[in-house]
CSV table of C-alpha atoms in Angstrom, one decimal:
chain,number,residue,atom,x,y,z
A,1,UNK,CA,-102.0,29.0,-37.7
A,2,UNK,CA,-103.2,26.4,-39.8
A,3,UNK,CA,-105.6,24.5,-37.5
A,4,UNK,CA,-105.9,21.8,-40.8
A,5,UNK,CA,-102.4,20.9,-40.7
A,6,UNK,CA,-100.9,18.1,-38.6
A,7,UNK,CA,-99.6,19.1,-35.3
A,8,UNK,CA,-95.9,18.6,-34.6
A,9,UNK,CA,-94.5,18.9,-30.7
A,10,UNK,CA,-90.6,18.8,-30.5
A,11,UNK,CA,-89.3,18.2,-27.9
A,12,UNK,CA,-85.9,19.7,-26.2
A,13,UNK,CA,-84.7,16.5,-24.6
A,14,UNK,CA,-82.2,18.0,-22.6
A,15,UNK,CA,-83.7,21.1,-21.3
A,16,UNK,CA,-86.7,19.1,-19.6
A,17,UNK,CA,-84.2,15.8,-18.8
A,18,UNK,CA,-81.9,18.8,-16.8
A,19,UNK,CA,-84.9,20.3,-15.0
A,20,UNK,CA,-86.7,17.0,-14.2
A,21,UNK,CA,-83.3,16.1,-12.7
A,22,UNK,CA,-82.0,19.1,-10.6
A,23,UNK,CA,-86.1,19.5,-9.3
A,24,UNK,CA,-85.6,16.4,-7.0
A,25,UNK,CA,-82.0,16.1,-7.2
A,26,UNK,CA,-82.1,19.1,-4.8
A,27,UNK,CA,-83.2,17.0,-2.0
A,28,UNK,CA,-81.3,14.0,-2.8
A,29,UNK,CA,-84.4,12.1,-4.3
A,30,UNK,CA,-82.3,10.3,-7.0
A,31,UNK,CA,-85.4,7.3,-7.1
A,32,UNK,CA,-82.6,4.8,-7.2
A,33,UNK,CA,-84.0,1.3,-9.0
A,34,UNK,CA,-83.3,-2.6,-7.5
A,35,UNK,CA,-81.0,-1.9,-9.9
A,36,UNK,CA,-79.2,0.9,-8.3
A,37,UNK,CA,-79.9,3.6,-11.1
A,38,UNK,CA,-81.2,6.5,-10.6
A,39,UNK,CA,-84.1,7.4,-12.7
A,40,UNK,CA,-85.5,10.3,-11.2
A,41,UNK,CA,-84.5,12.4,-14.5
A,42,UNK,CA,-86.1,9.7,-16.2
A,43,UNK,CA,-89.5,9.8,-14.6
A,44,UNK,CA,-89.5,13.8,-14.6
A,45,UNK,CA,-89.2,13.8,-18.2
A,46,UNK,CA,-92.0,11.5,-18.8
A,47,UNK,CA,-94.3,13.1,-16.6
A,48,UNK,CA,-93.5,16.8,-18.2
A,49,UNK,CA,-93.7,15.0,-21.5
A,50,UNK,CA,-97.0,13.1,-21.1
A,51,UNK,CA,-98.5,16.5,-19.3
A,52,UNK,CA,-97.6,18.2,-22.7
A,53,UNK,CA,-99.0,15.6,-24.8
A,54,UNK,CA,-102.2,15.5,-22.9
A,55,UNK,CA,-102.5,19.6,-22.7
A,56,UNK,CA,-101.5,20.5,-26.5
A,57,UNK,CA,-102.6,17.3,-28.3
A,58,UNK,CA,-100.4,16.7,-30.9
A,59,UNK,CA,-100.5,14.4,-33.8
A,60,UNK,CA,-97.1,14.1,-34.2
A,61,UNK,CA,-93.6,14.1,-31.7
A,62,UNK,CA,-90.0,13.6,-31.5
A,63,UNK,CA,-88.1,14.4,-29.0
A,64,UNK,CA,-83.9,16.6,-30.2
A,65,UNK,CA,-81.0,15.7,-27.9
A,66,UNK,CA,-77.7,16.9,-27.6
A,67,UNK,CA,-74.9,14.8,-28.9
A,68,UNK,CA,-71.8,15.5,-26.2
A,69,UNK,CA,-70.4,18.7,-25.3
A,70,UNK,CA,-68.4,19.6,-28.4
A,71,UNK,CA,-70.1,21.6,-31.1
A,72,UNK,CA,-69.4,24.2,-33.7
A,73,UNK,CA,-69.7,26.6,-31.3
A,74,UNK,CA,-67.4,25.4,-28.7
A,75,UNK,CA,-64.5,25.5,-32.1
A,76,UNK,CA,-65.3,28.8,-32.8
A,77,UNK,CA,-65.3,30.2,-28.9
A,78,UNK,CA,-63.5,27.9,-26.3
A,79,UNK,CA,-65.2,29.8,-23.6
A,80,UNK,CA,-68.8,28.9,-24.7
A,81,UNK,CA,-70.1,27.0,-21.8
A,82,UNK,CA,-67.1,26.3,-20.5
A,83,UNK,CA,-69.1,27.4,-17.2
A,84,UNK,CA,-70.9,24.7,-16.9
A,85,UNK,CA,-69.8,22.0,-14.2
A,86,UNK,CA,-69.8,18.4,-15.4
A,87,UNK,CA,-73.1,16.7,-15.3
A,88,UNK,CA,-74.0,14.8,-11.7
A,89,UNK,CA,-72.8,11.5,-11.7
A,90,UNK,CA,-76.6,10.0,-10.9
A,91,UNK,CA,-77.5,12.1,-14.4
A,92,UNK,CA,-75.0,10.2,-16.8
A,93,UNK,CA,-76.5,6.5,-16.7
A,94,UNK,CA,-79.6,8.6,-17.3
A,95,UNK,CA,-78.8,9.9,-20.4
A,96,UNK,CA,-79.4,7.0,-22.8
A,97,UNK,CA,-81.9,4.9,-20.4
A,98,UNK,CA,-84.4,8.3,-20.9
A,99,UNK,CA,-83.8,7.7,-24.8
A,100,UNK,CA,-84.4,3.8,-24.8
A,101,UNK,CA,-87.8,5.1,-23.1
A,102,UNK,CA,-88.2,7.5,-25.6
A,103,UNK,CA,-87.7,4.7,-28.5
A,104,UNK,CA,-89.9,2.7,-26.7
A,105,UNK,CA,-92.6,5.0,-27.2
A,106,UNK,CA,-91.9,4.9,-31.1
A,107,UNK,CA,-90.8,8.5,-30.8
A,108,UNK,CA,-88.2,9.5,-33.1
A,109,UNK,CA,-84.5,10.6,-31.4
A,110,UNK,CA,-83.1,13.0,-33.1
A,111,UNK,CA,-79.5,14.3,-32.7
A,112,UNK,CA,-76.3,15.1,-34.2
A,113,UNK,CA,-72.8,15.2,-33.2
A,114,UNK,CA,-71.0,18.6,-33.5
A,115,UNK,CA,-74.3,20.3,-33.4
A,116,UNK,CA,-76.8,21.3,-30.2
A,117,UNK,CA,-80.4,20.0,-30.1
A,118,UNK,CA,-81.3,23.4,-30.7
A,119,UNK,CA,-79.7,23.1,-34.6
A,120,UNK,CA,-82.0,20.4,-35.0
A,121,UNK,CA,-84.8,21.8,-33.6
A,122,UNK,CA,-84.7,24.9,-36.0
A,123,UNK,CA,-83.6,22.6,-38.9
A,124,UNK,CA,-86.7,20.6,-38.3
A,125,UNK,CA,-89.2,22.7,-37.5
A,126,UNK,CA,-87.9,24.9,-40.6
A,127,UNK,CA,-88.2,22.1,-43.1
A,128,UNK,CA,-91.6,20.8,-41.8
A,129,UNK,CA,-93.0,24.3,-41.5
A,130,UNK,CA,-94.8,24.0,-44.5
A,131,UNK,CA,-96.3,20.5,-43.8
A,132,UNK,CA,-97.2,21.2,-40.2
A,133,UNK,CA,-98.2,23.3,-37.2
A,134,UNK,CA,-94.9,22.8,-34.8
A,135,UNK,CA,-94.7,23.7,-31.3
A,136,UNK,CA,-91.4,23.1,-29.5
A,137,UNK,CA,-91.6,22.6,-26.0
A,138,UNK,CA,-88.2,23.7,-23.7
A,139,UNK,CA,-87.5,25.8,-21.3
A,140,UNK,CA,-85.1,27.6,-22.7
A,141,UNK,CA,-86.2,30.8,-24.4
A,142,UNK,CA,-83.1,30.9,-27.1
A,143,UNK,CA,-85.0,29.2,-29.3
A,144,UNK,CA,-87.4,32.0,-29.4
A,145,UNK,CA,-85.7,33.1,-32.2
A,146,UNK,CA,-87.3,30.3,-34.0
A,147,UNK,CA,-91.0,31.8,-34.1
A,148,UNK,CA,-92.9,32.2,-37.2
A,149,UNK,CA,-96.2,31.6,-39.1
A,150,UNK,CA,-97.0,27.9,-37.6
A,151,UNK,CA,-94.3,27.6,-35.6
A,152,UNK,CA,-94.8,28.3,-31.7
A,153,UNK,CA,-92.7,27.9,-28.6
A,154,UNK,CA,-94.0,26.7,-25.6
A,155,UNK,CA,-91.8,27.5,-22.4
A,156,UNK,CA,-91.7,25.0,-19.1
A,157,UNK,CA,-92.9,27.2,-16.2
A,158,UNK,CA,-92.2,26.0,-12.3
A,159,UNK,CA,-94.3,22.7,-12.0
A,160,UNK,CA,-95.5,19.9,-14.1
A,161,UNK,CA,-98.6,22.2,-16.5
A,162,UNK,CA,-97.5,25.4,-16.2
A,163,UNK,CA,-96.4,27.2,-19.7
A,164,UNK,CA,-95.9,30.3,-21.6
A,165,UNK,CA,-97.0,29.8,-25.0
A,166,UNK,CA,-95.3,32.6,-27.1
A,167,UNK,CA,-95.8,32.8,-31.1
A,168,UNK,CA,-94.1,35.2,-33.4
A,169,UNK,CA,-97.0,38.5,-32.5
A,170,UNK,CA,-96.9,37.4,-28.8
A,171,UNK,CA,-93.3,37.9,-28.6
A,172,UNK,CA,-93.1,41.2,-31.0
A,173,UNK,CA,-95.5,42.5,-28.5
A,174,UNK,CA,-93.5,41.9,-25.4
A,175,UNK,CA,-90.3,42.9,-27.1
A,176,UNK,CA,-91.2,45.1,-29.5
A,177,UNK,CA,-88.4,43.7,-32.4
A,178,UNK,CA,-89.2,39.9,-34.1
A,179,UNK,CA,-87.8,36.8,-33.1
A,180,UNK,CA,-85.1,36.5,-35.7
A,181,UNK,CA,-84.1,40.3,-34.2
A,182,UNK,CA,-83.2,38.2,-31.3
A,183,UNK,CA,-80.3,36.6,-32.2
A,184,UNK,CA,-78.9,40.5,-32.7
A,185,UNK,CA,-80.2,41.0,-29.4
A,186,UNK,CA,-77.6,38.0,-27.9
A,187,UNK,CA,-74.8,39.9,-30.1
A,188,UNK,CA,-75.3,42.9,-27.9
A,189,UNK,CA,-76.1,41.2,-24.6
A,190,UNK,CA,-74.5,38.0,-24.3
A,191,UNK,CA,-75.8,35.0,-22.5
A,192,UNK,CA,-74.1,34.4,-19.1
A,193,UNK,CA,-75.6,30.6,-18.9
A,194,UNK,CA,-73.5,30.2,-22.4
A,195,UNK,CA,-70.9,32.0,-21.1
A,196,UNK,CA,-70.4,34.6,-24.0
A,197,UNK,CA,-69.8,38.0,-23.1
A,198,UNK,CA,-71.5,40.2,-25.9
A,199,UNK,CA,-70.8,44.0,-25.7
A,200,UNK,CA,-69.6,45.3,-21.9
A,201,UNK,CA,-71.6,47.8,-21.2
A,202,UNK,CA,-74.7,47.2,-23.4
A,203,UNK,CA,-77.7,45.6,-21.5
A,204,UNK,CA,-80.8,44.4,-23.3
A,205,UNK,CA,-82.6,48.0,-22.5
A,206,UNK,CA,-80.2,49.5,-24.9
A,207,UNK,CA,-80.0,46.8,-27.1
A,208,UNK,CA,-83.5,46.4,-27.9
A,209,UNK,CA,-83.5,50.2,-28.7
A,210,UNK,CA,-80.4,49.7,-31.3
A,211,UNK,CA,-82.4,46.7,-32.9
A,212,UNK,CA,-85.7,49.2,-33.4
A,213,UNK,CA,-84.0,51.8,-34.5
A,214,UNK,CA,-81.3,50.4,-36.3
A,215,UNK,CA,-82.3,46.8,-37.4
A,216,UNK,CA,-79.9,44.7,-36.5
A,217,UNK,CA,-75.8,44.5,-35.7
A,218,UNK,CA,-75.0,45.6,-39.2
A,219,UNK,CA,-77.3,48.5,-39.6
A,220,UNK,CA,-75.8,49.6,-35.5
A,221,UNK,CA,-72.8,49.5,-36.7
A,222,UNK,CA,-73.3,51.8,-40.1
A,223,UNK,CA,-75.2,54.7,-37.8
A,224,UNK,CA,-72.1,54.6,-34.9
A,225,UNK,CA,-71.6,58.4,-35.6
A,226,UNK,CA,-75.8,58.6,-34.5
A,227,UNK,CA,-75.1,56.5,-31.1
A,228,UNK,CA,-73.7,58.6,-27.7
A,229,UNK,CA,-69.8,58.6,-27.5
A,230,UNK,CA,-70.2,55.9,-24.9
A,231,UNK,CA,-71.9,54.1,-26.9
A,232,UNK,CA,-70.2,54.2,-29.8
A,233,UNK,CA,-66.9,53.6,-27.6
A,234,UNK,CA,-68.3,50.7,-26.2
A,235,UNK,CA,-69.4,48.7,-29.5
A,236,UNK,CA,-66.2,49.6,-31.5
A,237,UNK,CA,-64.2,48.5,-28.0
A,238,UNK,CA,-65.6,45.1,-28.7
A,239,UNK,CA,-66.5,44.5,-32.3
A,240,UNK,CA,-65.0,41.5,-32.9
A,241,UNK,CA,-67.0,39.8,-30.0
A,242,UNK,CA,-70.1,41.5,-31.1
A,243,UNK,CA,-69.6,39.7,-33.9
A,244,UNK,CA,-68.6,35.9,-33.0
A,245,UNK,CA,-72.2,36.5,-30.1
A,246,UNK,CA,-74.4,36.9,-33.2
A,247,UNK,CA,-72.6,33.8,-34.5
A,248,UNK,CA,-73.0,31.8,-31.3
A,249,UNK,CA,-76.6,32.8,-30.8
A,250,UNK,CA,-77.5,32.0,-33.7
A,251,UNK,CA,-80.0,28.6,-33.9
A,252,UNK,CA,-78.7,27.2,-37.3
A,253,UNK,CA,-81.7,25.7,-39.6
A,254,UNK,CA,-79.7,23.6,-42.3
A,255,UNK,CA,-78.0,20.8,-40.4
A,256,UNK,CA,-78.0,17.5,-42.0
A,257,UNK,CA,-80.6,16.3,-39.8
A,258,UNK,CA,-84.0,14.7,-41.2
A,259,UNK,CA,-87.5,13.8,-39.7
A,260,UNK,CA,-90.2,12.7,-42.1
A,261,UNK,CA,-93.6,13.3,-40.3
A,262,UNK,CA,-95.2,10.0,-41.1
A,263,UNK,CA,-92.2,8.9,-38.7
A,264,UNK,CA,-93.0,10.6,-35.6
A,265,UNK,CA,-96.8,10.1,-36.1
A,266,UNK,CA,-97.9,10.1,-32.0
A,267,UNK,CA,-99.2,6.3,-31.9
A,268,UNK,CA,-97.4,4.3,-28.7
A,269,UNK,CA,-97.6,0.7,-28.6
A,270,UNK,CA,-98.7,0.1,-24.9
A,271,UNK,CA,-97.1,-3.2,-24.3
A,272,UNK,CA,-93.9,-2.1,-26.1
A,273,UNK,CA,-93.7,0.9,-23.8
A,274,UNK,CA,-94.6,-0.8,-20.6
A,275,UNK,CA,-92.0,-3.1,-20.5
A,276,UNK,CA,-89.4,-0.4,-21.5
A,277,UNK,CA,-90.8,1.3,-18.2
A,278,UNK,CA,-91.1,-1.9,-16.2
A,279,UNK,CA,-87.6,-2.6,-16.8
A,280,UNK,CA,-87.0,1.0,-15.3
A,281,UNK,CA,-89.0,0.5,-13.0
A,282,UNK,CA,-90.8,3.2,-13.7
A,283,UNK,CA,-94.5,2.5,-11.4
A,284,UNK,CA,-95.2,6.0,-11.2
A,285,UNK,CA,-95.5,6.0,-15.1
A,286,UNK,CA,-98.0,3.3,-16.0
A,287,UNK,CA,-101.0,4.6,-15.1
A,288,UNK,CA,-100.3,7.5,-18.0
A,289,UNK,CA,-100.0,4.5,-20.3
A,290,UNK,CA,-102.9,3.0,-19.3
A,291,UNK,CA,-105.0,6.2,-19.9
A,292,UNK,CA,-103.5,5.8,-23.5
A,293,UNK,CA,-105.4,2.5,-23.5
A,294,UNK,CA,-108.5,3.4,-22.0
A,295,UNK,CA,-108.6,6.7,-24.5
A,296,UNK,CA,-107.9,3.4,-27.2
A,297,UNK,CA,-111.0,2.0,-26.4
A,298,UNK,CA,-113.4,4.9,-26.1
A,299,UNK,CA,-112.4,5.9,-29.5
């Protein structure tokens, strides 16, 4: 990587706002406001985002959100995550009070309708790839598929600190095919948490020996007469599903989504900020704010 470039973390809104949520939700710690609003979502978020902030140091953030439940995918494949039960009733006034934080902060939102956080994501971290050293920080290791030169991933473990921090030879090395490979690698497998079924029959053992022998879907599917009967059976059996997975799985990187990196420069206004969170109610917070202060003045 680039260590002269400017550093750019993006941040998957939902996949830390989701965790922060169900981690004390489980034991019915909803930190309810004078107000009556929940905001432990809120205040998990924060505190996994200022722990990244502090650990990776970037120069630059904003933070991708998804924009409702219906998306390109859900046209194409009424199934996809149609799994998934509605989101908690203490999560939904959460939703846009984490974002009005987020603003607060001077930290770009970024979203668009019809398209996941993860579209953006790739669409950003595509078009700034040449101007920057982007991390992404989620916990969800589809957007793995997203590694290359300057771009990394860095993957929420259990706890507030705790990551993986995979780049494009970490994850060849584990895998043994390249990121983009893993989009063929959904084709084959499916995703359970999305709810899209792949090829029966075909785990991600003998998918990930397809994909290094054969390339990717297209190049399986010209060698069939060099797979096993069952094998072959199998992929013919469901072609036309192999074929809407890839599509599904796949992060797309030209959505009409923009973030210009003199925006999301990493600069918070402290007083702007604190009132956002003392509105919240947010005590827990402040005292990450005020180090931002105190780092102010020993610059």
């Amino acid at each position: 990587m680039n260590e002269n470039k400017p550093s750019l973390l993006l941040v998957d809104g939902m996949a830390l706002l989701f965790r922060a949520f169900f981690a004390t939700a489980v034991t019915g710690q909803f930190m309810i406001n004078s107000k009556g609003v929940p905001t432990n979502a809120i205040q998990g978020f924060l505190k996994h985002f200022f722990t990244a902030v502090s650990s990776f140091k970037p120069t630059h953030v904003a933070v991708c959100w998804d924009m409702g439940s219906k998306t390109f995918r859900t046209e194409m494949f009424s199934g996809y995550k149609a799994n998934r039960s509605e989101a908690p009733i203490e999560l939904l006034p959460q939703f846009d009070l984490v974002k009005e934080a987020v603003e607060a902060m001077d930290i770009p939102n970024i979203g668009l309708a019809g398209f996941e956080a993860d579209d953006c994501i790739g669409t950003i971290a595509r078009n700034l790839q040449p101007e920057a050293r982007v991390s992404i920080l989620t916990g969800d290791q589809d957007i793995l598929q997203l590694l290359d030169k300057d771009i990394s991933v860095i993957l929420l473990k259990k706890g507030f600190g705790n990551y993986l921090v995979h780049t494009a030879d970490t994850f060849y090395e584990e895998k043994g095919i390249t990121p983009r490979q893993m989009i063929d690698l959904k084709a084959f497998m499916g995703d359970p948490s999305d709810n899209y079924p792949g090829v029966k029959g075909i785990g991600e053992k003998t998918a990930l020996k397809l994909l290094q022998q054969f390339e990717h879907v297209d190049g399986v599917i010209e060698n069939l007469d060099k797979l096993t009967k069952a094998q072959k059976a199998k992929i013919e059996e469901g072609l036309e599903m192999l074929h809407l997975s890839r599509q599904l799985a796949e992060i797309k990187c030209d959505v009409p989504v923009q973030c210009v990196l003199d925006d999301a420069v990493y600069k918070i206004n402290q007083q702007k900020a604190m009132e956002k969170f003392s509105e919240l109610e947010l005590r827990g917070l402040y005292r990450h704010l005020e180090k931002l202060e105190e780092s102010k003045s020993l610059a």
